[in-house]
Amino acid sequence: EAGVTQFPSHSVIEKGQTVTLRCDPISGHDNLYWYRRVMGKEIKFLLHFVKESKQDESGMPNNRFLAERTGGTYSTLKVQPAELEDSGVYFCASSQDSGTGLKAFFGQGTRLTVV
Amino acid sequence: AQKITQTQPGMFVQEKEAVTLDCTYDTSDQSYGLFWYKQPSSGEMIFLIYQGSYDEQNATEGRYSLNFQKARKSANLVISASQLGDSAMYFCAMRESMNSGYSTLTFGKGTMLLVSP
């Protein structure tokens, strides 16, 4: 069974440019999460999809970030325009349910560097 | 206040020795789950072990065990017989039960473990 896959694995862009990150969750997982880790800091929650609906987007830093989940399958996270402080590793995770015991399966992350 | 605290930025251990990675948490919920994830240099986050707040026994998964002390709100990860491949970043995380449903994972800052030959 394929795990959570993220694309690209690395991205280097200039300040002001646009970048789109993609996440393909495990097939059948309704819950999809985006997290971000800025260098040296803890992993922070960005948002949570249940199928195609945004369940919780309280962690989105500002309106330069736009997440979508077309048809409840894969998700994209667009940063437009990118700023230097957006650099970090963006993780996607999926799970079958949202109970306290259900573990989330993570992708390998996308390392974003804004220069 | 931080919900998950990992006080050890880095830990060193020799191969075949046991090591304990500390994690304390803060919650007012009665129902919650505690997780440990491993992040090797390749970048992916790998689930290691889970402990539910109502579980009476400490969780174990192979060489990993979770030393759960509910009254102290600690959930330390114990790795027995360390291997070179255990060198990685280790994150403690928590999921809480809330009136509106279940929270997403809240992570600590992580502990970098280096295993030497």
PDB file of C-alpha atoms in Angstrom:
ATOM      1  CA  GLU A   1       0.000   0.000   0.000  1.00  0.00           C
ATOM      2  CA  ALA A   2       1.357   3.414  -0.975  1.00  0.00           C
ATOM      3  CA  GLY A   3       2.031   5.815   1.860  1.00  0.00           C
ATOM      4  CA  VAL A   4       1.524   9.549   1.937  1.00  0.00           C
ATOM      5  CA  THR A   5       3.448  11.124  -0.887  1.00  0.00           C
ATOM      6  CA  GLN A   6       4.481  14.740  -1.241  1.00  0.00           C
ATOM      7  CA  PHE A   7       5.809  16.634  -4.198  1.00  0.00           C
ATOM      8  CA  PRO A   8       8.254  18.216  -4.643  1.00  0.00           C
ATOM      9  CA  SER A   9      10.718  16.998  -2.049  1.00  0.00           C
ATOM     10  CA  HIS A  10      12.653  20.253  -2.286  1.00  0.00           C
ATOM     11  CA  SER A  11      11.817  23.667  -3.665  1.00  0.00           C
ATOM     12  CA  VAL A  12      13.951  26.778  -3.826  1.00  0.00           C
ATOM     13  CA  ILE A  13      12.184  29.938  -4.928  1.00  0.00           C
ATOM     14  CA  GLU A  14      12.763  33.646  -4.789  1.00  0.00           C
ATOM     15  CA  LYS A  15      10.864  35.941  -2.512  1.00  0.00           C
ATOM     16  CA  GLY A  16       7.674  37.039  -4.204  1.00  0.00           C
ATOM     17  CA  GLN A  17       7.282  33.938  -6.321  1.00  0.00           C
ATOM     18  CA  THR A  18       4.531  31.374  -6.026  1.00  0.00           C
ATOM     19  CA  VAL A  19       4.965  27.764  -5.004  1.00  0.00           C
ATOM     20  CA  THR A  20       2.446  24.936  -4.903  1.00  0.00           C
ATOM     21  CA  LEU A  21       3.003  21.893  -2.760  1.00  0.00           C
ATOM     22  CA  ARG A  22       1.092  18.704  -3.377  1.00  0.00           C
ATOM     23  CA  CYS A  23       0.107  15.892  -1.051  1.00  0.00           C
ATOM     24  CA  ASP A  24      -1.420  12.543  -1.966  1.00  0.00           C
ATOM     25  CA  PRO A  25      -2.825  10.885   1.149  1.00  0.00           C
ATOM     26  CA  ILE A  26      -3.222   7.187   1.708  1.00  0.00           C
ATOM     27  CA  SER A  27      -6.162   5.962  -0.321  1.00  0.00           C
ATOM     28  CA  GLY A  28      -9.352   5.951   1.716  1.00  0.00           C
ATOM     29  CA  HIS A  29      -8.135   8.354   4.383  1.00  0.00           C
ATOM     30  CA  ASP A  30     -10.705  11.091   4.833  1.00  0.00           C
ATOM     31  CA  ASN A  31      -8.525  13.193   7.110  1.00  0.00           C
ATOM     32  CA  LEU A  32      -5.659  15.151   5.637  1.00  0.00           C
ATOM     33  CA  TYR A  33      -3.436  17.495   7.626  1.00  0.00           C
ATOM     34  CA  TRP A  34      -0.784  20.029   6.757  1.00  0.00           C
ATOM     35  CA  TYR A  35       1.988  20.837   9.219  1.00  0.00           C
ATOM     36  CA  ARG A  36       5.060  23.015   8.999  1.00  0.00           C
ATOM     37  CA  ARG A  37       8.387  22.986  10.782  1.00  0.00           C
ATOM     38  CA  VAL A  38      10.483  26.101  10.663  1.00  0.00           C
ATOM     39  CA  MET A  39      14.167  25.483  11.374  1.00  0.00           C
ATOM     40  CA  GLY A  40      14.814  24.764  15.035  1.00  0.00           C
ATOM     41  CA  LYS A  41      11.204  25.108  16.075  1.00  0.00           C
ATOM     42  CA  GLU A  42       8.416  22.680  16.774  1.00  0.00           C
ATOM     43  CA  ILE A  43       6.139  21.254  14.131  1.00  0.00           C
ATOM     44  CA  LYS A  44       3.093  23.476  13.823  1.00  0.00           C
ATOM     45  CA  PHE A  45      -0.355  22.542  12.626  1.00  0.00           C
ATOM     46  CA  LEU A  46      -1.615  24.448   9.591  1.00  0.00           C
ATOM     47  CA  LEU A  47      -4.944  22.939   8.653  1.00  0.00           C
ATOM     48  CA  HIS A  48      -7.127  19.868   8.578  1.00  0.00           C
ATOM     49  CA  PHE A  49      -9.370  18.574   5.791  1.00  0.00           C
ATOM     50  CA  VAL A  50     -12.136  16.058   6.224  1.00  0.00           C
ATOM     51  CA  LYS A  51     -12.697  14.869   2.697  1.00  0.00           C
ATOM     52  CA  GLU A  52     -12.898  18.079   0.664  1.00  0.00           C
ATOM     53  CA  SER A  53     -13.982  20.318   3.534  1.00  0.00           C
ATOM     54  CA  LYS A  54     -11.729  22.411   5.705  1.00  0.00           C
ATOM     55  CA  GLN A  55     -12.362  21.211   9.241  1.00  0.00           C
ATOM     56  CA  ASP A  56      -9.856  23.480  10.923  1.00  0.00           C
ATOM     57  CA  GLU A  57      -7.630  26.083   9.325  1.00  0.00           C
ATOM     58  CA  SER A  58      -6.709  27.903  12.502  1.00  0.00           C
ATOM     59  CA  GLY A  59      -3.007  27.280  11.955  1.00  0.00           C
ATOM     60  CA  MET A  60      -2.745  28.979   8.581  1.00  0.00           C
ATOM     61  CA  PRO A  61      -0.332  31.875   9.120  1.00  0.00           C
ATOM     62  CA  ASN A  62      -1.932  34.406   6.765  1.00  0.00           C
ATOM     63  CA  ASN A  63      -3.860  34.821   3.543  1.00  0.00           C
ATOM     64  CA  ARG A  64      -0.799  34.166   1.409  1.00  0.00           C
ATOM     65  CA  PHE A  65      -1.444  30.488   2.100  1.00  0.00           C
ATOM     66  CA  LEU A  66      -4.227  28.706   0.254  1.00  0.00           C
ATOM     67  CA  ALA A  67      -5.026  25.031   0.660  1.00  0.00           C
ATOM     68  CA  GLU A  68      -7.397  22.988  -1.433  1.00  0.00           C
ATOM     69  CA  ARG A  69      -8.427  19.377  -1.578  1.00  0.00           C
ATOM     70  CA  THR A  70     -10.045  18.616  -4.866  1.00  0.00           C
ATOM     71  CA  GLY A  71     -12.710  15.929  -4.659  1.00  0.00           C
ATOM     72  CA  GLY A  72     -11.441  14.845  -1.287  1.00  0.00           C
ATOM     73  CA  THR A  73      -8.379  13.182  -2.763  1.00  0.00           C
ATOM     74  CA  TYR A  74      -5.057  14.966  -3.110  1.00  0.00           C
ATOM     75  CA  SER A  75      -4.404  18.361  -1.590  1.00  0.00           C
ATOM     76  CA  THR A  76      -2.402  21.370  -2.652  1.00  0.00           C
ATOM     77  CA  LEU A  77      -0.920  24.123  -0.551  1.00  0.00           C
ATOM     78  CA  LYS A  78      -0.111  27.286  -2.428  1.00  0.00           C
ATOM     79  CA  VAL A  79       2.049  30.081  -1.082  1.00  0.00           C
ATOM     80  CA  GLN A  80       1.627  33.341  -2.978  1.00  0.00           C
ATOM     81  CA  PRO A  81       3.672  35.483  -2.770  1.00  0.00           C
ATOM     82  CA  ALA A  82       6.334  33.627  -0.825  1.00  0.00           C
ATOM     83  CA  GLU A  83       8.277  35.424   1.901  1.00  0.00           C
ATOM     84  CA  LEU A  84      11.583  34.528   3.534  1.00  0.00           C
ATOM     85  CA  GLU A  85       9.882  33.406   6.748  1.00  0.00           C
ATOM     86  CA  ASP A  86       7.907  30.791   4.818  1.00  0.00           C
ATOM     87  CA  SER A  87      11.035  28.649   4.556  1.00  0.00           C
ATOM     88  CA  GLY A  88      10.736  25.351   6.331  1.00  0.00           C
ATOM     89  CA  VAL A  89       9.620  21.775   5.906  1.00  0.00           C
ATOM     90  CA  TYR A  90       5.975  21.256   5.068  1.00  0.00           C
ATOM     91  CA  PHE A  91       4.524  17.934   6.120  1.00  0.00           C
ATOM     92  CA  CYS A  92       1.321  16.333   5.033  1.00  0.00           C
ATOM     93  CA  ALA A  93      -0.349  13.573   7.007  1.00  0.00           C
ATOM     94  CA  SER A  94      -3.469  11.493   6.646  1.00  0.00           C
ATOM     95  CA  SER A  95      -5.544   9.313   8.919  1.00  0.00           C
ATOM     96  CA  GLN A  96      -8.713   7.265   8.735  1.00  0.00           C
ATOM     97  CA  ASP A  97     -10.418   8.847  11.693  1.00  0.00           C
ATOM     98  CA  SER A  98      -9.915  11.677  14.103  1.00  0.00           C
ATOM     99  CA  GLY A  99     -10.054   9.844  17.427  1.00  0.00           C
ATOM    100  CA  THR A 100      -7.317  10.283  19.984  1.00  0.00           C
ATOM    101  CA  GLY A 101      -5.856   6.873  19.242  1.00  0.00           C
ATOM    102  CA  LEU A 102      -5.616   7.066  15.503  1.00  0.00           C
ATOM    103  CA  LYS A 103      -2.107   7.711  14.313  1.00  0.00           C
ATOM    104  CA  ALA A 104      -1.455   9.976  11.399  1.00  0.00           C
ATOM    105  CA  PHE A 105       0.758   8.738   8.600  1.00  0.00           C
ATOM    106  CA  PHE A 106       3.171  11.357   7.395  1.00  0.00           C
ATOM    107  CA  GLY A 107       4.751  12.056   4.063  1.00  0.00           C
ATOM    108  CA  GLN A 108       8.439  12.739   3.627  1.00  0.00           C
ATOM    109  CA  GLY A 109       7.879  16.471   3.651  1.00  0.00           C
ATOM    110  CA  THR A 110       8.661  19.261   1.221  1.00  0.00           C
ATOM    111  CA  ARG A 111      11.636  21.395   2.125  1.00  0.00           C
ATOM    112  CA  LEU A 112      10.857  24.926   0.978  1.00  0.00           C
ATOM    113  CA  THR A 113      13.604  27.516   0.820  1.00  0.00           C
ATOM    114  CA  VAL A 114      12.715  31.093  -0.017  1.00  0.00           C
ATOM    115  CA  VAL A 115      15.708  33.223  -0.977  1.00  0.00           C
TER     116      VAL A 115
ATOM    117  CA  ALA B   1       2.025  27.348  27.971  1.00  0.00           C
ATOM    118  CA  GLN B   2       3.540  24.665  25.821  1.00  0.00           C
ATOM    119  CA  LYS B   3       1.459  21.554  25.558  1.00  0.00           C
ATOM    120  CA  ILE B   4       4.394  19.274  24.797  1.00  0.00           C
ATOM    121  CA  THR B   5       7.818  19.849  26.295  1.00  0.00           C
ATOM    122  CA  GLN B   6      10.938  18.009  25.265  1.00  0.00           C
ATOM    123  CA  THR B   7      13.762  19.358  27.392  1.00  0.00           C
ATOM    124  CA  GLN B   8      16.626  17.552  25.664  1.00  0.00           C
ATOM    125  CA  PRO B   9      17.686  19.229  22.408  1.00  0.00           C
ATOM    126  CA  GLY B  10      20.222  16.459  21.852  1.00  0.00           C
ATOM    127  CA  MET B  11      21.190  13.127  23.311  1.00  0.00           C
ATOM    128  CA  PHE B  12      24.215  10.915  22.765  1.00  0.00           C
ATOM    129  CA  VAL B  13      24.270   7.193  23.396  1.00  0.00           C
ATOM    130  CA  GLN B  14      26.578   4.337  22.550  1.00  0.00           C
ATOM    131  CA  GLU B  15      25.418   1.486  20.422  1.00  0.00           C
ATOM    132  CA  LYS B  16      23.650  -1.289  22.351  1.00  0.00           C
ATOM    133  CA  GLU B  17      22.929   0.957  25.326  1.00  0.00           C
ATOM    134  CA  ALA B  18      19.442   2.029  26.376  1.00  0.00           C
ATOM    135  CA  VAL B  19      18.360   5.664  26.176  1.00  0.00           C
ATOM    136  CA  THR B  20      15.406   7.610  27.537  1.00  0.00           C
ATOM    137  CA  LEU B  21      13.983  10.611  25.729  1.00  0.00           C
ATOM    138  CA  ASP B  22      11.935  12.875  27.935  1.00  0.00           C
ATOM    139  CA  CYS B  23       8.487  14.269  27.196  1.00  0.00           C
ATOM    140  CA  THR B  24       6.062  16.083  29.455  1.00  0.00           C
ATOM    141  CA  TYR B  25       2.645  17.289  28.417  1.00  0.00           C
ATOM    142  CA  ASP B  26      -0.027  19.666  29.559  1.00  0.00           C
ATOM    143  CA  THR B  27      -3.726  19.024  29.154  1.00  0.00           C
ATOM    144  CA  SER B  28      -6.920  19.338  31.148  1.00  0.00           C
ATOM    145  CA  ASP B  29      -8.637  16.625  29.129  1.00  0.00           C
ATOM    146  CA  GLN B  30      -9.230  13.184  30.574  1.00  0.00           C
ATOM    147  CA  SER B  31      -9.063  11.524  27.170  1.00  0.00           C
ATOM    148  CA  TYR B  32      -5.968  12.022  25.094  1.00  0.00           C
ATOM    149  CA  GLY B  33      -3.362  10.131  23.159  1.00  0.00           C
ATOM    150  CA  LEU B  34       0.404  10.398  23.224  1.00  0.00           C
ATOM    151  CA  PHE B  35       2.622   9.563  20.289  1.00  0.00           C
ATOM    152  CA  TRP B  36       6.269   9.339  19.421  1.00  0.00           C
ATOM    153  CA  TYR B  37       7.515   9.905  15.900  1.00  0.00           C
ATOM    154  CA  LYS B  38      10.996   9.475  14.471  1.00  0.00           C
ATOM    155  CA  GLN B  39      12.394  11.657  11.727  1.00  0.00           C
ATOM    156  CA  PRO B  40      15.586  10.312  10.161  1.00  0.00           C
ATOM    157  CA  SER B  41      17.803  12.430   7.938  1.00  0.00           C
ATOM    158  CA  SER B  42      15.764  11.340   4.922  1.00  0.00           C
ATOM    159  CA  GLY B  43      12.955  13.522   6.232  1.00  0.00           C
ATOM    160  CA  GLU B  44       9.905  11.320   6.613  1.00  0.00           C
ATOM    161  CA  MET B  45       8.049  11.130   9.903  1.00  0.00           C
ATOM    162  CA  ILE B  46       7.769   7.558  11.145  1.00  0.00           C
ATOM    163  CA  PHE B  47       5.264   6.536  13.795  1.00  0.00           C
ATOM    164  CA  LEU B  48       6.888   4.629  16.649  1.00  0.00           C
ATOM    165  CA  ILE B  49       4.486   4.145  19.525  1.00  0.00           C
ATOM    166  CA  TYR B  50       1.153   5.259  20.979  1.00  0.00           C
ATOM    167  CA  GLN B  51      -0.195   5.499  24.536  1.00  0.00           C
ATOM    168  CA  GLY B  52      -3.814   6.226  25.369  1.00  0.00           C
ATOM    169  CA  SER B  53      -4.621   8.139  28.523  1.00  0.00           C
ATOM    170  CA  TYR B  54      -6.805   5.314  29.792  1.00  0.00           C
ATOM    171  CA  ASP B  55      -4.320   2.573  29.041  1.00  0.00           C
ATOM    172  CA  GLU B  56      -3.177   1.037  32.287  1.00  0.00           C
ATOM    173  CA  GLN B  57      -0.099  -0.606  30.899  1.00  0.00           C
ATOM    174  CA  ASN B  58       2.846   1.106  29.289  1.00  0.00           C
ATOM    175  CA  ALA B  59       2.913   0.724  25.537  1.00  0.00           C
ATOM    176  CA  THR B  60       5.674  -1.332  23.960  1.00  0.00           C
ATOM    177  CA  GLU B  61       6.651  -1.821  20.326  1.00  0.00           C
ATOM    178  CA  GLY B  62       9.730  -3.942  19.870  1.00  0.00           C
ATOM    179  CA  ARG B  63      12.716  -2.014  21.234  1.00  0.00           C
ATOM    180  CA  TYR B  64      10.522   0.989  22.004  1.00  0.00           C
ATOM    181  CA  SER B  65       8.578   1.412  25.197  1.00  0.00           C
ATOM    182  CA  LEU B  66       6.717   4.368  26.593  1.00  0.00           C
ATOM    183  CA  ASN B  67       7.161   5.125  30.270  1.00  0.00           C
ATOM    184  CA  PHE B  68       3.764   6.665  30.986  1.00  0.00           C
ATOM    185  CA  GLN B  69       3.413   8.445  34.323  1.00  0.00           C
ATOM    186  CA  LYS B  70      -0.005  10.021  34.235  1.00  0.00           C
ATOM    187  CA  ALA B  71       0.188  11.880  37.536  1.00  0.00           C
ATOM    188  CA  ARG B  72       3.433  13.508  36.457  1.00  0.00           C
ATOM    189  CA  LYS B  73       2.124  14.048  32.923  1.00  0.00           C
ATOM    190  CA  SER B  74       5.170  12.474  31.420  1.00  0.00           C
ATOM    191  CA  ALA B  75       5.496  10.084  28.494  1.00  0.00           C
ATOM    192  CA  ASN B  76       9.142   9.251  28.092  1.00  0.00           C
ATOM    193  CA  LEU B  77      10.342   7.089  25.224  1.00  0.00           C
ATOM    194  CA  VAL B  78      12.772   4.326  26.105  1.00  0.00           C
ATOM    195  CA  ILE B  79      14.847   2.776  23.353  1.00  0.00           C
ATOM    196  CA  SER B  80      16.584  -0.401  24.412  1.00  0.00           C
ATOM    197  CA  ALA B  81      19.745  -1.704  22.745  1.00  0.00           C
ATOM    198  CA  SER B  82      20.336   1.373  20.595  1.00  0.00           C
ATOM    199  CA  GLN B  83      21.381   0.859  17.009  1.00  0.00           C
ATOM    200  CA  LEU B  84      23.227   3.183  14.647  1.00  0.00           C
ATOM    201  CA  GLY B  85      20.053   3.488  12.605  1.00  0.00           C
ATOM    202  CA  ASP B  86      18.278   4.991  15.593  1.00  0.00           C
ATOM    203  CA  SER B  87      20.138   8.261  15.026  1.00  0.00           C
ATOM    204  CA  ALA B  88      17.367  10.692  14.164  1.00  0.00           C
ATOM    205  CA  MET B  89      15.132  13.432  15.451  1.00  0.00           C
ATOM    206  CA  TYR B  90      12.432  12.218  17.825  1.00  0.00           C
ATOM    207  CA  PHE B  91       9.171  14.055  18.355  1.00  0.00           C
ATOM    208  CA  CYS B  92       6.659  13.597  21.127  1.00  0.00           C
ATOM    209  CA  ALA B  93       3.080  14.536  20.225  1.00  0.00           C
ATOM    210  CA  MET B  94      -0.380  14.611  21.764  1.00  0.00           C
ATOM    211  CA  ARG B  95      -3.927  14.469  20.498  1.00  0.00           C
ATOM    212  CA  GLU B  96      -6.661  15.671  22.853  1.00  0.00           C
ATOM    213  CA  SER B  97     -10.357  14.968  23.023  1.00  0.00           C
ATOM    214  CA  MET B  98     -12.311  18.179  22.806  1.00  0.00           C
ATOM    215  CA  ASN B  99     -15.999  19.053  22.998  1.00  0.00           C
ATOM    216  CA  SER B 100     -15.955  19.839  19.289  1.00  0.00           C
ATOM    217  CA  GLY B 101     -14.193  16.604  18.398  1.00  0.00           C
ATOM    218  CA  TYR B 102     -10.574  15.610  18.490  1.00  0.00           C
ATOM    219  CA  SER B 103      -7.622  17.915  18.212  1.00  0.00           C
ATOM    220  CA  THR B 104      -4.901  17.499  15.688  1.00  0.00           C
ATOM    221  CA  LEU B 105      -1.445  16.471  16.789  1.00  0.00           C
ATOM    222  CA  THR B 106       0.523  18.938  18.895  1.00  0.00           C
ATOM    223  CA  PHE B 107       4.258  18.372  18.735  1.00  0.00           C
ATOM    224  CA  GLY B 108       7.219  19.096  20.951  1.00  0.00           C
ATOM    225  CA  LYS B 109      10.395  20.675  19.609  1.00  0.00           C
ATOM    226  CA  GLY B 110      12.094  17.342  19.244  1.00  0.00           C
ATOM    227  CA  THR B 111      15.212  15.639  20.543  1.00  0.00           C
ATOM    228  CA  MET B 112      18.110  14.799  18.264  1.00  0.00           C
ATOM    229  CA  LEU B 113      19.510  11.372  19.150  1.00  0.00           C
ATOM    230  CA  LEU B 114      22.970  10.385  17.996  1.00  0.00           C
ATOM    231  CA  VAL B 115      24.082   6.796  18.407  1.00  0.00           C
ATOM    232  CA  SER B 116      27.828   6.190  18.269  1.00  0.00           C
ATOM    233  CA  PRO B 117      29.625   2.900  17.558  1.00  0.00           C
TER     234      PRO B 117
END
